Coordinates of N, CA, C and O in Angstrom, one line a residue:
X1 N 0.8 -1.2 0.0 CA 0.0 0.0 0.0 C 0.9 1.3 0.0 O 0.6 2.2 -0.7
X2 N 1.9 1.3 0.8 CA 2.8 2.4 0.8 C 3.5 2.7 -0.5 O 3.7 3.9 -0.9
X3 N 3.8 1.6 -1.2 CA 4.5 1.8 -2.5 C 3.6 2.5 -3.5 O 4.0 3.1 -4.5
X4 N 2.3 2.5 -3.3 CA 1.3 3.1 -4.2 C 0.9 4.5 -3.8 O 0.1 5.1 -4.5
X5 N 1.4 4.9 -2.6 CA 1.0 6.2 -2.1 C 1.7 7.3 -2.9 O 2.9 7.2 -3.2
X6 N 0.9 8.3 -3.3 CA 1.5 9.4 -4.1 C 1.5 10.7 -3.2 O 0.5 11.0 -2.6
X7 N 2.6 11.3 -3.1 CA 2.7 12.6 -2.3 C 1.9 13.7 -2.9 O 1.9 13.9 -4.1
X8 N 1.1 14.4 -2.0 CA 0.4 15.5 -2.4 C 1.3 16.7 -2.8 O 1.0 17.3 -3.8
X9 N 2.3 16.8 -2.0 CA 3.3 17.9 -2.2 C 4.6 17.3 -2.4 O 5.2 16.7 -1.5
X10 N 5.1 17.4 -3.6 CA 6.4 16.7 -4.0 C 7.6 17.3 -3.2 O 8.6 16.6 -3.1
X11 N 7.5 18.5 -2.6 CA 8.6 19.1 -1.9 C 8.5 18.6 -0.4 O 9.5 18.9 0.3
X12 N 7.5 18.1 0.0 CA 7.3 17.6 1.4 C 7.2 16.1 1.5 O 6.4 15.5 0.8
X13 N 8.2 15.5 2.1 CA 8.2 14.1 2.3 C 7.7 13.8 3.7 O 8.3 14.1 4.7
X14 N 6.5 13.2 3.8 CA 5.8 13.0 5.1 C 6.5 12.0 6.0 O 7.2 11.1 5.5
X15 N 6.4 12.2 7.3 CA 6.9 11.2 8.2 C 6.0 10.0 8.2 O 4.9 10.0 7.7
X16 N 6.5 8.9 8.8 CA 5.7 7.7 8.9 C 4.4 8.0 9.7 O 3.4 7.5 9.3
X17 N 4.5 8.8 10.7 CA 3.3 9.1 11.5 C 2.2 9.8 10.6 O 1.1 9.5 10.7
X18 N 2.7 10.8 9.8 CA 1.8 11.5 8.9 C 1.2 10.5 7.9 O 0.0 10.5 7.6
X19 N 2.0 9.6 7.3 CA 1.5 8.6 6.4 C 0.5 7.7 7.0 O -0.5 7.4 6.5
X20 N 0.9 7.3 8.2 CA 0.0 6.3 9.0 C -1.4 7.0 9.2 O -2.4 6.3 9.0
X21 N -1.4 8.2 9.6 CA -2.7 8.9 9.8 C -3.5 9.1 8.6 O -4.8 9.0 8.6
X22 N -2.8 9.3 7.4 CA -3.6 9.4 6.2 C -4.0 8.1 5.6 O -5.1 7.9 5.1
X23 N -3.2 7.0 5.7 CA -3.5 5.7 5.2 C -4.4 4.9 6.0 O -5.2 4.1 5.5
X24 N -4.3 5.1 7.3 CA -5.1 4.3 8.3 C -5.8 5.2 9.3 O -5.6 5.2 10.5
X25 N -6.7 6.1 8.8 CA -7.4 7.1 9.6 C -8.3 6.4 10.7 O -8.6 7.1 11.7
X26 N -8.8 5.2 10.4 CA -9.8 4.6 11.3 C -9.2 3.7 12.4 O -9.8 2.8 12.9
X27 N -7.9 3.8 12.7 CA -7.2 2.9 13.7 C -8.0 3.1 15.0 O -8.2 4.2 15.5
X28 N -8.4 2.0 15.5 CA -9.1 2.0 16.8 C -8.1 2.4 17.9 O -7.0 2.0 18.0
X29 N -8.6 3.3 18.8 CA -7.8 3.7 19.9 C -7.6 2.5 20.9 O -8.5 1.8 21.1
X30 N -6.4 2.4 21.4 CA -6.1 1.2 22.2 C -5.8 1.7 23.7 O -5.2 2.7 23.9
X31 N -6.4 0.9 24.6 CA -6.3 1.2 26.0 C -5.8 0.0 26.8 O -6.3 -1.1 26.5
X32 N -4.9 0.2 27.7 CA -4.5 -0.9 28.6 C -5.1 -0.7 29.9 O -5.1 0.4 30.5
X33 N -5.7 -1.8 30.4 CA -6.3 -1.7 31.8 C -5.5 -2.6 32.7 O -5.3 -3.8 32.5
X34 N -5.0 -2.0 33.8 CA -4.2 -2.7 34.8 C -4.9 -2.7 36.1 O -5.1 -1.6 36.7
X35 N -5.4 -3.8 36.5 CA -6.2 -3.9 37.8 C -6.1 -5.4 38.3 O -6.2 -6.3 37.5
X36 N -5.9 -5.5 39.6 CA -5.8 -6.9 40.2 C -7.1 -7.5 40.3 O -7.2 -8.8 40.5
X37 N -8.2 -6.8 40.3 CA -9.6 -7.4 40.5 C -10.1 -7.8 39.1 O -10.5 -7.0 38.3
X38 N -10.1 -9.1 38.9 CA -10.4 -9.7 37.6 C -11.8 -9.3 37.1 O -12.0 -8.9 36.0
X39 N -12.8 -9.4 38.0 CA -14.2 -9.0 37.7 C -14.3 -7.5 37.2 O -14.9 -7.2 36.2
X40 N -13.6 -6.7 38.0 CA -13.6 -5.2 37.7 C -12.9 -5.0 36.3 O -13.4 -4.3 35.5
X41 N -11.8 -5.6 36.1 CA -11.0 -5.5 34.9 C -11.8 -5.9 33.7 O -11.9 -5.2 32.7
X42 N -12.5 -7.1 33.8 CA -13.3 -7.6 32.7 C -14.5 -6.6 32.4 O -14.9 -6.4 31.3
X43 N -15.1 -6.1 33.5 CA -16.3 -5.2 33.2 C -15.8 -3.9 32.6 O -16.5 -3.4 31.7
X44 N -14.7 -3.4 33.0 CA -14.1 -2.2 32.3 C -13.8 -2.5 30.9 O -14.1 -1.7 30.0
X45 N -13.2 -3.6 30.6 CA -12.9 -4.0 29.3 C -14.1 -4.1 28.4 O -14.1 -3.6 27.2
X46 N -15.2 -4.7 28.9 CA -16.4 -4.8 28.2 C -17.0 -3.5 27.8 O -17.4 -3.3 26.7
X47 N -17.0 -2.6 28.8 CA -17.4 -1.2 28.5 C -16.6 -0.6 27.4 O -17.2 0.1 26.5
X48 N -15.3 -0.7 27.5 CA -14.4 0.0 26.5 C -14.6 -0.7 25.1 O -14.6 0.0 24.1
X49 N -14.7 -2.0 25.0 CA -14.9 -2.7 23.7 C -16.2 -2.3 23.1 O -16.3 -2.0 21.9
X50 N -17.2 -2.2 23.9 CA -18.6 -1.8 23.4 C -18.5 -0.4 22.8 O -19.3 -0.1 22.0
X51 N -17.6 0.4 23.3 CA -17.4 1.8 22.8 C -16.5 1.9 21.6 O -16.2 3.0 21.1
X52 N -15.9 0.7 21.2 CA -15.1 0.7 20.0 C -13.6 0.8 20.2 O -12.8 0.9 19.3
X53 N -13.2 0.7 21.5 CA -11.8 0.7 21.8 C -11.2 -0.7 21.7 O -11.9 -1.7 21.9
X54 N -9.9 -0.8 21.4 CA -9.1 -2.0 21.5 C -8.5 -2.0 22.9 O -8.0 -1.0 23.3
X55 N -8.6 -3.2 23.5 CA -8.2 -3.2 24.9 C -7.2 -4.4 25.2 O -7.4 -5.5 24.7
X56 N -6.2 -4.1 26.0 CA -5.3 -5.1 26.5 C -5.4 -5.0 28.1 O -5.8 -3.9 28.6
X57 N -5.0 -6.0 28.8 CA -5.1 -6.0 30.2 C -3.8 -6.6 30.9 O -3.1 -7.3 30.2
X58 N -3.7 -6.3 32.2 CA -2.7 -6.8 33.0 C -3.2 -6.9 34.4 O -4.0 -6.1 34.8
X59 N -2.8 -7.9 35.2 CA -3.3 -8.1 36.5 C -2.6 -7.3 37.6 O -3.0 -7.3 38.7
X60 N -1.4 -6.7 37.3 CA -0.7 -5.9 38.2 C 0.3 -5.0 37.5 O 0.5 -5.2 36.3
X61 N 0.9 -4.1 38.2 CA 1.9 -3.2 37.6 C 3.1 -3.9 36.9 O 3.5 -3.4 35.9
X62 N 3.6 -4.9 37.5 CA 4.7 -5.6 37.0 C 4.4 -6.2 35.7 O 5.1 -6.1 34.7
X63 N 3.3 -7.0 35.6 CA 2.8 -7.6 34.4 C 2.6 -6.5 33.3 O 2.9 -6.7 32.1
X64 N 2.0 -5.4 33.7 CA 1.7 -4.3 32.8 C 2.9 -3.7 32.2 O 3.0 -3.5 31.0
X65 N 4.0 -3.5 33.0 CA 5.2 -2.9 32.5 C 5.9 -3.9 31.5 O 6.3 -3.5 30.4
X66 N 5.9 -5.2 31.9 CA 6.5 -6.2 31.0 C 5.8 -6.3 29.7 O 6.4 -6.4 28.6
X67 N 4.5 -6.2 29.7 CA 3.7 -6.3 28.5 C 4.0 -5.1 27.6 O 4.2 -5.2 26.4
X68 N 4.1 -3.9 28.2 CA 4.3 -2.7 27.4 C 5.7 -2.7 26.8 O 5.8 -2.3 25.6
X69 N 6.7 -3.2 27.5 CA 8.1 -3.2 27.0 C 8.2 -4.1 25.8 O 8.9 -3.8 24.9
X70 N 7.4 -5.2 25.8 CA 7.5 -6.2 24.7 C 6.3 -6.1 23.7 O 6.2 -6.9 22.8
X71 N 5.5 -5.0 23.8 CA 4.4 -4.9 22.9 C 4.7 -3.9 21.8 O 5.1 -2.7 22.0
X72 N 4.6 -4.3 20.5 CA 4.9 -3.4 19.4 C 3.9 -2.3 19.2 O 4.2 -1.2 18.8
X73 N 2.6 -2.6 19.5 CA 1.5 -1.6 19.3 C 1.1 -1.0 20.6 O 0.3 -1.6 21.3
X74 N 1.7 0.1 21.0 CA 1.5 0.6 22.3 C 0.1 1.3 22.5 O -0.5 1.8 21.5
X75 N -0.4 1.2 23.7 CA -1.8 1.8 23.9 C -1.7 3.4 23.8 O -0.7 4.0 24.0
X76 N -2.9 4.0 23.6 CA -3.0 5.4 23.6 C -3.3 5.9 25.0 O -3.1 7.1 25.3
X77 N -3.7 5.1 25.9 CA -4.0 5.4 27.3 C -3.9 4.2 28.2 O -4.2 3.1 27.7
X78 N -3.4 4.4 29.4 CA -3.3 3.3 30.4 C -4.2 3.7 31.6 O -4.0 4.8 32.1
X79 N -5.1 2.8 31.9 CA -5.9 2.9 33.1 C -5.3 1.9 34.1 O -5.2 0.8 33.9
X80 N -4.9 2.5 35.3 CA -4.2 1.6 36.3 C -4.8 1.8 37.7 O -5.1 3.0 38.1
X81 N -5.1 0.7 38.3 CA -5.5 0.7 39.7 C -4.4 1.2 40.6 O -3.2 1.0 40.3
X82 N -4.8 2.0 41.6 CA -3.8 2.5 42.5 C -3.2 1.4 43.5 O -2.0 1.3 43.6
X83 N -4.1 0.7 44.1 CA -3.7 -0.3 45.1 C -3.7 -1.7 44.5 O -4.8 -2.3 44.2
X84 N -2.5 -2.3 44.3 CA -2.4 -3.7 43.7 C -1.2 -4.4 44.4 O -0.3 -3.7 44.8
X85 N -1.3 -5.7 44.5 CA -0.1 -6.5 44.9 C 1.0 -6.5 43.9 O 0.7 -6.1 42.7
X86 N 2.1 -7.0 44.2 CA 3.3 -7.1 43.3 C 3.9 -5.8 43.0 O 5.0 -5.5 43.3
X87 N 3.1 -4.9 42.3 CA 3.6 -3.6 42.0 C 2.4 -2.7 41.9 O 1.5 -2.9 41.1
X88 N 2.3 -1.7 42.8 CA 1.2 -0.8 42.9 C 1.1 0.1 41.7 O 2.1 0.2 40.9
X89 N 0.0 0.8 41.5 CA -0.1 1.8 40.4 C 0.9 2.9 40.5 O 1.4 3.3 39.5
X90 N 1.2 3.4 41.7 CA 2.3 4.4 41.8 C 3.6 3.9 41.4 O 4.4 4.6 40.7
X91 N 4.0 2.7 41.8 CA 5.2 2.1 41.4 C 5.3 1.9 39.9 O 6.3 2.2 39.3
X92 N 4.2 1.4 39.4 CA 4.1 1.3 37.9 C 4.4 2.6 37.2 O 5.2 2.7 36.3
X93 N 3.7 3.7 37.7 CA 3.8 5.0 37.1 C 5.3 5.5 37.2 O 5.8 6.1 36.2
X94 N 5.9 5.4 38.3 CA 7.3 5.8 38.5 C 8.2 5.1 37.5 O 9.0 5.8 36.9
X95 N 8.1 3.8 37.4 CA 8.9 3.1 36.4 C 8.6 3.4 35.0 O 9.5 3.5 34.1
X96 N 7.3 3.6 34.7 CA 6.9 3.9 33.3 C 7.5 5.2 32.9 O 8.0 5.4 31.7
X97 N 7.5 6.2 33.8 CA 8.1 7.5 33.4 C 9.6 7.5 33.2 O 10.2 8.4 32.5
X98 N 10.3 6.5 33.7 CA 11.7 6.3 33.5 C 12.1 5.6 32.2 O 13.3 5.6 31.8
X99 N 11.1 5.0 31.5 CA 11.4 4.2 30.3 C 11.0 5.1 29.1 O 9.8 5.3 28.8
X100 N 12.0 5.5 28.4 CA 11.7 6.5 27.2 C 10.7 6.0 26.2 O 9.9 6.7 25.8
X101 N 10.7 4.7 25.9 CA 9.8 4.2 24.9 C 8.3 4.2 25.3 O 7.4 4.1 24.5
X102 N 8.0 4.3 26.6 CA 6.6 4.2 27.1 C 6.3 5.4 28.0 O 5.2 5.5 28.4
X103 N 7.2 6.3 28.2 CA 7.0 7.4 29.2 C 6.0 8.4 28.8 O 5.4 9.1 29.6
X104 N 5.7 8.5 27.5 CA 4.8 9.6 27.0 C 3.3 9.0 26.9 O 2.4 9.8 26.5
X105 N 3.1 7.8 27.2 CA 1.7 7.2 27.2 C 1.0 7.8 28.4 O 1.4 7.6 29.6
X106 N -0.2 8.5 28.2 CA -0.9 9.0 29.3 C -1.5 7.9 30.2 O -1.8 6.9 29.8
X107 N -1.5 8.2 31.5 CA -2.0 7.3 32.5 C -3.1 8.0 33.3 O -3.1 9.2 33.6
X108 N -4.1 7.2 33.6 CA -5.2 7.6 34.5 C -5.4 6.6 35.6 O -5.5 5.4 35.3
X109 N -5.4 7.0 36.8 CA -5.6 6.1 37.9 C -7.0 5.9 38.2 O -7.8 6.8 38.1
X110 N -7.4 4.6 38.5 CA -8.7 4.2 38.9 C -8.6 3.8 40.4 O -7.8 2.9 40.7
X111 N -9.2 4.5 41.2 CA -9.0 4.2 42.7 C -10.2 4.5 43.5 O -11.0 5.4 43.2
X112 N -10.3 3.8 44.6 CA -11.3 4.1 45.6 C -10.7 4.7 46.8 O -11.3 4.8 47.9
X113 N -9.4 5.1 46.7 CA -8.6 5.5 47.8 C -8.1 7.0 47.7 O -7.0 7.3 48.1
X114 N -8.9 7.8 47.1 CA -8.5 9.2 47.0 C -7.8 9.6 45.7 O -7.8 8.8 44.8
X115 N -7.2 10.7 45.7 CA -6.5 11.2 44.5 C -5.0 11.1 44.6 O -4.5 11.1 45.7
X116 N -4.3 11.2 43.5 CA -2.9 11.2 43.4 C -2.5 12.6 42.9 O -2.9 13.0 41.8
X117 N -1.7 13.3 43.7 CA -1.3 14.7 43.3 C -0.7 14.7 41.9 O 0.2 13.9 41.7
X118 N -1.1 15.6 41.0 CA -0.5 15.7 39.7 C -0.9 14.7 38.7 O -0.4 14.7 37.6
X119 N -1.8 13.8 39.1 CA -2.2 12.7 38.1 C -3.7 12.8 37.9 O -4.5 13.2 38.8
X120 N -4.2 12.3 36.8 CA -5.6 12.2 36.5 C -6.1 10.9 37.2 O -5.5 9.9 37.1
X121 N -7.3 11.1 37.9 CA -7.8 10.0 38.7 C -9.3 9.8 38.4 O -10.0 10.8 38.3
X122 N -9.8 8.6 38.4 CA -11.2 8.3 38.4 C -11.5 7.6 39.7 O -10.9 6.6 40.0
X123 N -12.5 8.1 40.5 CA -12.8 7.5 41.7 C -13.8 6.3 41.5 O -14.8 6.5 40.8
X124 N -13.5 5.2 42.1 CA -14.4 4.0 42.0 C -15.4 4.1 43.1 O -15.0 4.6 44.2
X125 N -16.6 3.6 43.0 CA -17.2 3.2 41.7 C -17.6 4.5 40.9 O -17.8 5.5 41.4
X126 N -17.6 4.3 39.6 CA -17.9 5.5 38.8 C -19.1 5.1 37.9 O -19.4 4.0 37.6
X127 N -19.8 6.2 37.4 CA -20.9 6.1 36.5 C -20.3 5.7 35.1 O -19.4 6.3 34.7
X128 N -20.9 4.7 34.5 CA -20.4 4.2 33.2 C -20.4 5.3 32.1 O -19.4 5.4 31.4
X129 N -21.4 6.1 32.0 CA -21.4 7.2 31.0 C -20.3 8.2 31.3 O -19.6 8.7 30.4
X130 N -20.2 8.6 32.6 CA -19.1 9.6 32.9 C -17.7 9.0 32.7 O -16.8 9.7 32.2
X131 N -17.6 7.7 33.0 CA -16.3 7.0 32.7 C -15.9 7.0 31.2 O -14.8 7.4 30.9
X132 N -16.9 6.7 30.4 CA -16.6 6.7 28.9 C -16.3 8.1 28.4 O -15.4 8.3 27.6
X133 N -17.1 9.1 28.9 CA -16.9 10.4 28.5 C -15.5 10.9 28.9 O -14.8 11.6 28.1
X134 N -15.0 10.5 30.1 CA -13.7 10.9 30.6 C -12.6 10.2 29.7 O -11.6 10.9 29.4
X135 N -12.8 9.0 29.4 CA -11.8 8.3 28.5 C -11.8 9.0 27.2 O -10.7 9.2 26.6
X136 N -12.9 9.3 26.6 CA -12.9 9.9 25.2 C -12.2 11.3 25.3 O -11.5 11.7 24.4
X137 N -12.4 12.0 26.4 CA -11.7 13.3 26.6 C -10.2 13.1 26.7 O -9.4 14.0 26.3
X138 N -9.8 12.0 27.3 CA -8.4 11.8 27.5 C -7.6 11.3 26.3 O -6.4 11.4 26.3
X139 N -8.3 10.8 25.4 CA -7.6 10.2 24.2 C -7.7 11.2 23.0 O -8.8 11.5 22.6
X140 N -6.6 11.7 22.6 CA -6.6 12.7 21.5 C -6.7 12.0 20.2 O -6.1 11.0 19.9

């Protein structure tokens, strides 16, 4: 497909990102959900898939980081529980910010334990419509 692409402006050679947005404008937005509560994780995934998002999951921060490091198609947003065994949401976020290849992926905490200073948070339990609206506002 790329070999058949013709430049609109012969003096401008587009970047791969520009080509990708022109050639594949309907790419589904991808969200990673990291939460240790399997039932909650599955219900959030179901909501997101019903809204047209592509979803990947992880059961804790450690699994989430490992998945991101080895995943070629990175998510557009990460939803992460604050309190989890193995690696908490805060530990996950600290390590994520130190890894150049994944540091710019936006993160939103899902928590029933208050807010995290300087971070976007959704308080559990949340209204499904408000949750989806917040997700759509968060993904550019």
